[in-house]
PDB file of C-alpha atoms in Angstrom:
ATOM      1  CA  UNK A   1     -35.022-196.995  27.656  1.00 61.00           C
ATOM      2  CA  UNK A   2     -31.205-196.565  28.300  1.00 75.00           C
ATOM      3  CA  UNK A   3     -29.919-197.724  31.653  1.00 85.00           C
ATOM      4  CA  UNK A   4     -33.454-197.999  33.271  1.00 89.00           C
ATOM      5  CA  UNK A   5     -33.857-200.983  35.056  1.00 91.00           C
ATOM      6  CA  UNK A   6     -37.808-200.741  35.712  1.00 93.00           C
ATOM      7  CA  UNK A   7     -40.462-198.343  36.140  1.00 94.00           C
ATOM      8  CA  UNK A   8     -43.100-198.491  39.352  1.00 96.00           C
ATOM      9  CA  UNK A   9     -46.015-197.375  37.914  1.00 96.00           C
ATOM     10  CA  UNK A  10     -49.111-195.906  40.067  1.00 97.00           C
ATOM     11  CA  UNK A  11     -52.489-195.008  38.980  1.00 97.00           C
ATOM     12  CA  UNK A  12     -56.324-194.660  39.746  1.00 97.00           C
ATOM     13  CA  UNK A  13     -59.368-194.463  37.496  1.00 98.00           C
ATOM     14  CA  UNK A  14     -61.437-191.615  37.393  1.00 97.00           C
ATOM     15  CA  UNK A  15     -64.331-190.809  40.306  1.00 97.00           C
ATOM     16  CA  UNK A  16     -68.025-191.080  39.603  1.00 96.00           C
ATOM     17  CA  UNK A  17     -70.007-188.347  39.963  1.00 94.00           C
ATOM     18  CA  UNK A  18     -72.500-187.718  42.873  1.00 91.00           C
ATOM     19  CA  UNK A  19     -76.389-187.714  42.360  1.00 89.00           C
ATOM     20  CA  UNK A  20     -77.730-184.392  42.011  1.00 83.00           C
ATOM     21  CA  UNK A  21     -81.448-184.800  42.407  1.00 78.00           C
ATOM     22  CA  UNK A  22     -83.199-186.848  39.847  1.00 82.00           C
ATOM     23  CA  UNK A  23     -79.608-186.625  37.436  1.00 88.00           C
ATOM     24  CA  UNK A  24     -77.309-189.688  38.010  1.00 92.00           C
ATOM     25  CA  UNK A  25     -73.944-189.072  38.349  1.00 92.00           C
ATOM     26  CA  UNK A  26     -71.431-189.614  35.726  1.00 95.00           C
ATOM     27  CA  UNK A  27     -68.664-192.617  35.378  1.00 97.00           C
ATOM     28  CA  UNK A  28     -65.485-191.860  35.555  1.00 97.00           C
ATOM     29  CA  UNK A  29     -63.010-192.209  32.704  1.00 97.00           C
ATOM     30  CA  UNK A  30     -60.439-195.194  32.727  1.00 97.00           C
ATOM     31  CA  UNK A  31     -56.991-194.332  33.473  1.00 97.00           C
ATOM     32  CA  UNK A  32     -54.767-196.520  31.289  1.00 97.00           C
ATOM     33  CA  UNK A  33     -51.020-196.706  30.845  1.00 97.00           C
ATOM     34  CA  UNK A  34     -50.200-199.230  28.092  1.00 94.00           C
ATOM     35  CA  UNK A  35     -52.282-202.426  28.595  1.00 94.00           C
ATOM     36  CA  UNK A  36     -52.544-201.819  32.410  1.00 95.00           C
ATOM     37  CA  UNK A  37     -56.028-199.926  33.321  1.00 97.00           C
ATOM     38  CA  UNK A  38     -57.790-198.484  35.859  1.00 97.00           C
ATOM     39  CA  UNK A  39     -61.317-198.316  35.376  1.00 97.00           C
ATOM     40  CA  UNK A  40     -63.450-195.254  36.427  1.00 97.00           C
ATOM     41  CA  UNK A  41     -66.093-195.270  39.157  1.00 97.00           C
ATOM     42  CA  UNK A  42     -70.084-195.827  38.641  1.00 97.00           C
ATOM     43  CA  UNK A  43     -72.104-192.580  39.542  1.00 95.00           C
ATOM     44  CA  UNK A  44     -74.611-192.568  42.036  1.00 93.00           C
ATOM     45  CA  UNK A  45     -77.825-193.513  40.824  1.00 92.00           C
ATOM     46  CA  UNK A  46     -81.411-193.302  42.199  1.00 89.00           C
ATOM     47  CA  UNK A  47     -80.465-192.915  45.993  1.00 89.00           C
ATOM     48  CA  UNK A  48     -77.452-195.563  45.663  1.00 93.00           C
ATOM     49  CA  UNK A  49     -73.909-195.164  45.576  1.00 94.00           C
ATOM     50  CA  UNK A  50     -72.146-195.718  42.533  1.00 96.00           C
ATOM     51  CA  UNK A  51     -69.503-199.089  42.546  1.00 97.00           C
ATOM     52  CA  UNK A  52     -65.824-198.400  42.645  1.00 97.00           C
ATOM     53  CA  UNK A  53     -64.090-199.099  39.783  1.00 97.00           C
ATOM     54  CA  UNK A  54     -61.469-201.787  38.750  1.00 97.00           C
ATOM     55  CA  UNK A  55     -58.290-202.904  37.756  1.00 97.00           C
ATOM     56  CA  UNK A  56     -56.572-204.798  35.358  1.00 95.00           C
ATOM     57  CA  UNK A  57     -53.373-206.084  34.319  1.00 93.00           C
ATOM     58  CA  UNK A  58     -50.911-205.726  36.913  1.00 91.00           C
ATOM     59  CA  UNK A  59     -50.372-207.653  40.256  1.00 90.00           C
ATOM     60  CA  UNK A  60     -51.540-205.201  42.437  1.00 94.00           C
ATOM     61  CA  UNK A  61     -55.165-204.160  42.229  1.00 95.00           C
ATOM     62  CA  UNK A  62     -58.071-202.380  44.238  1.00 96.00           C
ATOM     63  CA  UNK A  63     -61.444-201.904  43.677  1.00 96.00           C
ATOM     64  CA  UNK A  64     -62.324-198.618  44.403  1.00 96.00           C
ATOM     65  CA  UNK A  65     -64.285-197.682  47.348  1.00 96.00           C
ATOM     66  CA  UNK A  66     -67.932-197.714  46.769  1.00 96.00           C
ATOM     67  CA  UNK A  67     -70.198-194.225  47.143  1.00 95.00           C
ATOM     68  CA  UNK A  68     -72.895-194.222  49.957  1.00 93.00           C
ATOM     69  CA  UNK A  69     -76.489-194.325  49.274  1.00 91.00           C
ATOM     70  CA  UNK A  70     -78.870-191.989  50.661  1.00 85.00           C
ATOM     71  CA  UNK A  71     -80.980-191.976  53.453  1.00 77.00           C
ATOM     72  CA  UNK A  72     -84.120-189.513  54.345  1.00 67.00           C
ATOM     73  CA  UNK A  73     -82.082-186.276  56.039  1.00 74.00           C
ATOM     74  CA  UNK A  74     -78.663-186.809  54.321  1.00 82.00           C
ATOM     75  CA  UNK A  75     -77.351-187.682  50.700  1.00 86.00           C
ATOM     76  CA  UNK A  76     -74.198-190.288  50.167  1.00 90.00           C
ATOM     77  CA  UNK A  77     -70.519-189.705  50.412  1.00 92.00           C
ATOM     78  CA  UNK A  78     -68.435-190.413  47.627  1.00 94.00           C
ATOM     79  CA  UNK A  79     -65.990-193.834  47.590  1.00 95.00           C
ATOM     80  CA  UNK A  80     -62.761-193.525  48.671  1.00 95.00           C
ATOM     81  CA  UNK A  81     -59.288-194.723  47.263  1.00 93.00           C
ATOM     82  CA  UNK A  82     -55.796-194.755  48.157  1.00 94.00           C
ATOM     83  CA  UNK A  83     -55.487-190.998  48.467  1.00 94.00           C
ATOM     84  CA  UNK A  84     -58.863-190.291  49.790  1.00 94.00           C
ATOM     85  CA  UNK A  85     -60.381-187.312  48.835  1.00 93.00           C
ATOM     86  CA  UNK A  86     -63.745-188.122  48.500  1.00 93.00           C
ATOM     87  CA  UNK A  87     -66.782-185.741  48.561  1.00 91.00           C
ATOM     88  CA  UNK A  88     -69.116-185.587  51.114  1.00 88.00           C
ATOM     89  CA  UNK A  89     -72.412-186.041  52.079  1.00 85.00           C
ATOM     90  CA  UNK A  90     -74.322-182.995  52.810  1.00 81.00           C
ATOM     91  CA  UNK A  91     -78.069-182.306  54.263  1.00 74.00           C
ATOM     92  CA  UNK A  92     -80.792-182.947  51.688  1.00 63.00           C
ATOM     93  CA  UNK A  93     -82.024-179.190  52.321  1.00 60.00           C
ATOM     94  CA  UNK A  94     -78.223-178.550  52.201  1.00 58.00           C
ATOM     95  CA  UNK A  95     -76.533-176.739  49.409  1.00 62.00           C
ATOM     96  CA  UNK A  96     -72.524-177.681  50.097  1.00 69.00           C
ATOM     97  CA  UNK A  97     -70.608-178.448  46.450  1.00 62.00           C
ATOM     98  CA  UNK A  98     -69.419-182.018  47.799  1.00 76.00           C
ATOM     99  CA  UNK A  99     -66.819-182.386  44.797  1.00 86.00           C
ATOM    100  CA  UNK A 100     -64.466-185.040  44.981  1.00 92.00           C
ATOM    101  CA  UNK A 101     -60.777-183.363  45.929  1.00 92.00           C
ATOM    102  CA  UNK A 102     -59.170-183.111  43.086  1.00 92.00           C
ATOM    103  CA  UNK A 103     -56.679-185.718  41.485  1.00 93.00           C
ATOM    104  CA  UNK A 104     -57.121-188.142  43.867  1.00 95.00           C
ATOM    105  CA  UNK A 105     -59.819-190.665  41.743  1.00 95.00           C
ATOM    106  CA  UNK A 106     -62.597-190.524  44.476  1.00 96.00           C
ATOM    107  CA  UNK A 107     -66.260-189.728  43.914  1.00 95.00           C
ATOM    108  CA  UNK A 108     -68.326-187.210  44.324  1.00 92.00           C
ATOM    109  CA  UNK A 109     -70.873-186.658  47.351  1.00 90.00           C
ATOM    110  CA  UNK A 110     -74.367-185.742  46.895  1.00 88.00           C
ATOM    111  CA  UNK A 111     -76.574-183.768  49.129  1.00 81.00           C
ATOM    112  CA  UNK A 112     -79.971-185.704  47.947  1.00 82.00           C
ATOM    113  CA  UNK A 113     -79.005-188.750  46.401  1.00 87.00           C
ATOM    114  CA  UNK A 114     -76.079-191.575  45.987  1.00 91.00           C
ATOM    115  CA  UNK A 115     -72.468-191.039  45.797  1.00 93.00           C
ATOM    116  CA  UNK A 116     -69.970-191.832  43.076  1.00 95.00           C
ATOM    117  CA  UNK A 117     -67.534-194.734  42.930  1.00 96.00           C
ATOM    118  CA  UNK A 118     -63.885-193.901  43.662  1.00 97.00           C
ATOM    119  CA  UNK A 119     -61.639-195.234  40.659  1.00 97.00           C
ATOM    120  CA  UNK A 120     -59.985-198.310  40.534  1.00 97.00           C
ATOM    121  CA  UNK A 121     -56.597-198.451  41.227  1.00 97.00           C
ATOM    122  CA  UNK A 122     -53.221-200.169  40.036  1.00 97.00           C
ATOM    123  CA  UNK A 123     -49.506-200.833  41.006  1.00 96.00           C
ATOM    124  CA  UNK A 124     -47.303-202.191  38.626  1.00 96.00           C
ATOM    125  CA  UNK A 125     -43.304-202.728  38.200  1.00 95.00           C
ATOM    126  CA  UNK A 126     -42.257-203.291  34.458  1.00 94.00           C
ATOM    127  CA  UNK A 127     -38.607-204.922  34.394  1.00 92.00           C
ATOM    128  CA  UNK A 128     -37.163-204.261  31.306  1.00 88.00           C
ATOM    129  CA  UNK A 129     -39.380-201.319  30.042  1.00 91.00           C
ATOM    130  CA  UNK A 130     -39.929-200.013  26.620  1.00 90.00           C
ATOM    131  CA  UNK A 131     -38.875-196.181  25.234  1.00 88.00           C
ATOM    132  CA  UNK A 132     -42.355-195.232  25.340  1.00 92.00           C
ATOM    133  CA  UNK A 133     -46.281-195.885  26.679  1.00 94.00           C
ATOM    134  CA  UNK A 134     -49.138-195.135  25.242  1.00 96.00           C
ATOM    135  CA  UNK A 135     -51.174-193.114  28.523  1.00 97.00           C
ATOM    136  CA  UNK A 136     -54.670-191.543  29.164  1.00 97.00           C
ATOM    137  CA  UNK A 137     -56.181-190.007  32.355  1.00 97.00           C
ATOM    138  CA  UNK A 138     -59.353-190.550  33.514  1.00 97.00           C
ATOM    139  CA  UNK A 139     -62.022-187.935  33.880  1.00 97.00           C
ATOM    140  CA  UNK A 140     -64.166-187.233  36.923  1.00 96.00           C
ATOM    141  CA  UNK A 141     -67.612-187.926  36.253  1.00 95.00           C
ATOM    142  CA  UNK A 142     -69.774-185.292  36.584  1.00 90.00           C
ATOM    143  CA  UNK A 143     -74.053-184.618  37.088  1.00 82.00           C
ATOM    144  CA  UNK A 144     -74.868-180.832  36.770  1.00 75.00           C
ATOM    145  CA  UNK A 145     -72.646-179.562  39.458  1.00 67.00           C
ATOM    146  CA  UNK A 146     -70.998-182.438  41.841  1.00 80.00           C
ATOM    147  CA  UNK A 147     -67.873-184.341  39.950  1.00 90.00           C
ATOM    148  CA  UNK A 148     -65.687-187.103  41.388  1.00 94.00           C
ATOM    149  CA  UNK A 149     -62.235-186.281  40.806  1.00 96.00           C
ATOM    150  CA  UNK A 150     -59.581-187.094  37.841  1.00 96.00           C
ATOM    151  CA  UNK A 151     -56.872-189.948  38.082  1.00 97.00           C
ATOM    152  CA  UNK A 152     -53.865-190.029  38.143  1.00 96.00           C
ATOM    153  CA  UNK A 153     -50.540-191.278  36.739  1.00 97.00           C
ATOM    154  CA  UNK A 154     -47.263-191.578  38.785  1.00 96.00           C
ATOM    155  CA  UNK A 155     -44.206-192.804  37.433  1.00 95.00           C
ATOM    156  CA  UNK A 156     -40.628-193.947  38.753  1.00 95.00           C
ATOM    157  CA  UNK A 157     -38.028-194.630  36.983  1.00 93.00           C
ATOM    158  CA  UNK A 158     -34.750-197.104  38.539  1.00 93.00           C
ATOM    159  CA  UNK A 159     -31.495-196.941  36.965  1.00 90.00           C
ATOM    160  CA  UNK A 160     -29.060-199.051  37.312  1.00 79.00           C
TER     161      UNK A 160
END
């Protein structure tokens, strides 16, 4: 593009979805921005938390936090990422929607089983950038009722 120097580039993967009883929670979509990606977080499964997801192709990666499994009185939180968000972890007997806040990448809670994965996240400066990317945003995972939350894109651009 004319006169752009480079563009800082910030994104997460999409949350996992929380258990919700004996339905396993969803993975989130990837969230990709030309060949860089952020993969989506694992649902919780069975009692366990769901894995973050990762990232690849740029120099700065995370893995996504990881959800919590369940114990007897209390199901998992969902993982956590760089702009936290993540659902909570409510009594089994509880009935709480413990969705992931939204547009953050973390996953959902669960009130009797694991939570999701939060997304995995990227940072990446492209010197000399081209006119245009080819994008997609990751969805939230989802099981019935409890969804991890969609990623995001943010994008500067430099001048010089």
């Amino acid at each position: 593009a004319a006169g752009v120097s480079f563009v800082h580039v910030v994104c997460i993967g999409g949350g996992g979805g929380g258990q919700n009883g004996g339905t396993a929670g969803g993975v989130g979509g990837g969230t990709r921005f030309g060949i860089l990606l952020g993969g989506g977080g694992v649902g919780g499964a069975g009692g366990i938390g769901g894995a973050g997801g990762t990232a690849t192709g740029a120099a700065i990666t995370l893995i996504g936090g990881g959800g919590d499994g369940a114990d007897a009185a209390m199901g998992g939180q969902g993982g956590v990422g760089p702009f936290g968000g993540a659902g909570s972890g409510s009594e089994v007997t509880g009935s709480q929607l413990t969705n992931a806040a939204p547009n953050t990448g973390a996953g959902g809670g669960s009130n009797n089983g694991g939570g999701g994965g939060a997304g995995g996240y990227f940072e990446a400066f492209l010197n000399n950038p081209a006119a245009t990317y080819s994008y997609t945003v990751g969805a939230g995972g989802t099981s019935i009722a409890i969804t991890g939350a969609v990623g995001i894109i943010m994008i500067g651009t430099y001048f010089a």
